PDB file of C-alpha atoms in Angstrom:
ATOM      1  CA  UNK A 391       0.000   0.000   0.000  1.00 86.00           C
ATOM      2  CA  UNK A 392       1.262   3.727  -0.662  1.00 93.00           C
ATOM      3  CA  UNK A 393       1.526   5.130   2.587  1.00 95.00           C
ATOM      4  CA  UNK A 394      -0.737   8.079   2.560  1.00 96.00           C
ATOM      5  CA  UNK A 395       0.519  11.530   4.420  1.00 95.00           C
ATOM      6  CA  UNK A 396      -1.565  13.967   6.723  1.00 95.00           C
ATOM      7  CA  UNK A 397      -1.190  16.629   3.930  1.00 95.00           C
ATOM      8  CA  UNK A 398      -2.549  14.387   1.713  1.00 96.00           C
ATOM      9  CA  UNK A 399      -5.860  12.888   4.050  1.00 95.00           C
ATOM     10  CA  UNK A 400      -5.937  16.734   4.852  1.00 94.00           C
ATOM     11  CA  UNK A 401      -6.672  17.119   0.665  1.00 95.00           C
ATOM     12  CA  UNK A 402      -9.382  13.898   0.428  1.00 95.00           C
ATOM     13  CA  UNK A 403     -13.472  14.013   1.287  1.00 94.00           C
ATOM     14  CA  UNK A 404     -14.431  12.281   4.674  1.00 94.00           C
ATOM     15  CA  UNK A 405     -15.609   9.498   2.124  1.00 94.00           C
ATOM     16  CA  UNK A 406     -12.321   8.848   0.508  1.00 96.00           C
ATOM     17  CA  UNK A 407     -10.551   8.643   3.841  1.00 96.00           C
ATOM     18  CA  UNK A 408     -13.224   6.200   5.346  1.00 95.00           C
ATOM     19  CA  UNK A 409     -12.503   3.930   1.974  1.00 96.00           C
ATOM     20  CA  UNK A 410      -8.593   4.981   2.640  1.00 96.00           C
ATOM     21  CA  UNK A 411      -8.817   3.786   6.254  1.00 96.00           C
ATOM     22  CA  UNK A 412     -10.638   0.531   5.412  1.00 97.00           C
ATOM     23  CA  UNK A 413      -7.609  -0.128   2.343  1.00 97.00           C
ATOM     24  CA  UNK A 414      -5.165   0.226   4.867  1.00 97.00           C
ATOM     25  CA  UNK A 415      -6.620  -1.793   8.100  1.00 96.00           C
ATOM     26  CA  UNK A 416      -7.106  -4.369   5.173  1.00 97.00           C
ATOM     27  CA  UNK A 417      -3.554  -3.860   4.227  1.00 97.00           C
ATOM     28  CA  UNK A 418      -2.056  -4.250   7.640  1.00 97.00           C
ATOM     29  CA  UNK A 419      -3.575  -7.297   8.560  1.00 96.00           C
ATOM     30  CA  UNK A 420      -2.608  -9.056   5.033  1.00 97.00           C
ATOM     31  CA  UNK A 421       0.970  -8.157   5.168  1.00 97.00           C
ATOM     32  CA  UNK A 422       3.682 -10.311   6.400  1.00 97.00           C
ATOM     33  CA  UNK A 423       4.827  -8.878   9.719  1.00 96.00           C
ATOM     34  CA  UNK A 424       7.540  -6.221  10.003  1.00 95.00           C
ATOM     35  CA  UNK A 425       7.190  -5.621   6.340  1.00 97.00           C
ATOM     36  CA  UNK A 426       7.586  -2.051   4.646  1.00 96.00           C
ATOM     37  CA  UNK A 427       3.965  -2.727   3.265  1.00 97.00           C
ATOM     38  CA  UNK A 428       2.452  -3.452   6.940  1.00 97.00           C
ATOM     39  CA  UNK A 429       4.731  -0.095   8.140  1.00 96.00           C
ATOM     40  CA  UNK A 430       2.968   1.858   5.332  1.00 96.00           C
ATOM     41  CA  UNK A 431      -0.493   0.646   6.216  1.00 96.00           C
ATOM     42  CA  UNK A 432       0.404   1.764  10.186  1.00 96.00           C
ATOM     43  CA  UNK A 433       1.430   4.556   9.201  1.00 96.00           C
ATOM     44  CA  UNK A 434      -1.403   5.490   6.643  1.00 97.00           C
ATOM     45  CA  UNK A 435      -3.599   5.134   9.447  1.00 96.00           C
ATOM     46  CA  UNK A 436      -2.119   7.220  11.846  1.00 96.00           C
ATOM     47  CA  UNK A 437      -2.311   9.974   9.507  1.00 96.00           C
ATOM     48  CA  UNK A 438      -5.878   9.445   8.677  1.00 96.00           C
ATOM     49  CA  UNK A 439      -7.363   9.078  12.080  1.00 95.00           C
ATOM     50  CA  UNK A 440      -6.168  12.511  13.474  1.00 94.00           C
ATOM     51  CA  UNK A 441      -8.015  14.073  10.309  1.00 94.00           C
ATOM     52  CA  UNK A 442     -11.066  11.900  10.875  1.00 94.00           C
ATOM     53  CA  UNK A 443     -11.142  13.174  14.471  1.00 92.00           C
ATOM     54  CA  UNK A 444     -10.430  16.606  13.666  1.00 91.00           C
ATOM     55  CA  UNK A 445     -13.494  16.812  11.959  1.00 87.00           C
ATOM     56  CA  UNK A 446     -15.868  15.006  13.920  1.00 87.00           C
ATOM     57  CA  UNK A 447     -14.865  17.821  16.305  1.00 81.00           C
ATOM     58  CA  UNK A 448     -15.933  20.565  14.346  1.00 74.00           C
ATOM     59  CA  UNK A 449     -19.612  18.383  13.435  1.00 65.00           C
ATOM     60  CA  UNK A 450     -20.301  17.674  16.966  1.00 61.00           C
ATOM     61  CA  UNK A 451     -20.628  19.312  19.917  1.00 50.00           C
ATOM     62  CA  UNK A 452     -19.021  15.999  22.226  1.00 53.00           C
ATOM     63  CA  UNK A 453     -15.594  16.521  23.952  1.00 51.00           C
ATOM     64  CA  UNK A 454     -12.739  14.809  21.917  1.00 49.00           C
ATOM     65  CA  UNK A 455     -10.076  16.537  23.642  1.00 51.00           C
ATOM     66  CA  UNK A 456      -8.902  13.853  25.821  1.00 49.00           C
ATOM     67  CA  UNK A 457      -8.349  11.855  22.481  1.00 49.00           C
ATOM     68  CA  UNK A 458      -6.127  12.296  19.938  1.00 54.00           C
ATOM     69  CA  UNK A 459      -7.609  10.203  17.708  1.00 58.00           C
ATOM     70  CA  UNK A 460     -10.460   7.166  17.386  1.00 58.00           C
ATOM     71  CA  UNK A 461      -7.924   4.736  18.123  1.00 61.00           C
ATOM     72  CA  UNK A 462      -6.811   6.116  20.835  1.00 59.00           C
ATOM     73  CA  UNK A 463     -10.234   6.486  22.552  1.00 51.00           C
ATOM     74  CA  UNK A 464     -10.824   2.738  21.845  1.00 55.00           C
ATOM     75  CA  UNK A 465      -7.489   2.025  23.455  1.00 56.00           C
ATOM     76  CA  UNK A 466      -8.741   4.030  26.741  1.00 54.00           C
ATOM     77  CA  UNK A 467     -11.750   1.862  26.679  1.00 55.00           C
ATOM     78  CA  UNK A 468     -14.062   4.387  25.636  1.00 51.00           C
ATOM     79  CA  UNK A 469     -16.899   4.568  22.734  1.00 51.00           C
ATOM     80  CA  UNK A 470     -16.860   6.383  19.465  1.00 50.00           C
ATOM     81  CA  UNK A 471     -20.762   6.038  20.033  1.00 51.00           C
ATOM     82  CA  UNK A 472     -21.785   8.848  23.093  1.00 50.00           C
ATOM     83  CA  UNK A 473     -24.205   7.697  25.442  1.00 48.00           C
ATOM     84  CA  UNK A 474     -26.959  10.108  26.561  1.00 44.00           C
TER      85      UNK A 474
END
């Protein structure tokens, strides 16, 4: 997989960087471990997270700002869903 950068996820529609994200969880878990493929599909989805969360921030009202990203939310045990 071509490892995509923040400046370009900061360039694609929310759509493209859903399908982006998807390519490259698909990618990591296909590729032979410690491979430059598998390090370009990490990588491609640490840049597109921040991006994704960036601008759920500025749909929604909910406090993101203890999490730098959906993944790292998860990884605190919290929910991407809110529950009122």
């Amino acid at each position: 997989m071509k490892l995509v950068t923040r400046f370009e996820a900061a360039l694609r529609n929310t759509d493209e960087l859903h399908g982006l994200l998807r390519e490259a969880l698909n990618a990591f878990a296909a590729a032979p471990r410690g491979s430059t493929e598998r390090q370009n599909a990490l990588h491609t989805m640490q840049n597109i997270a921040p991006e994704l969360a960036a601008r759920a921030r500025s749909l929604t009202s909910r406090d993101w700002s203890s999490a730098r990203s959906p993944f790292a939310l998860l990884q605190n045990g919290g929910s991407l869903l809110s529950k009122r």
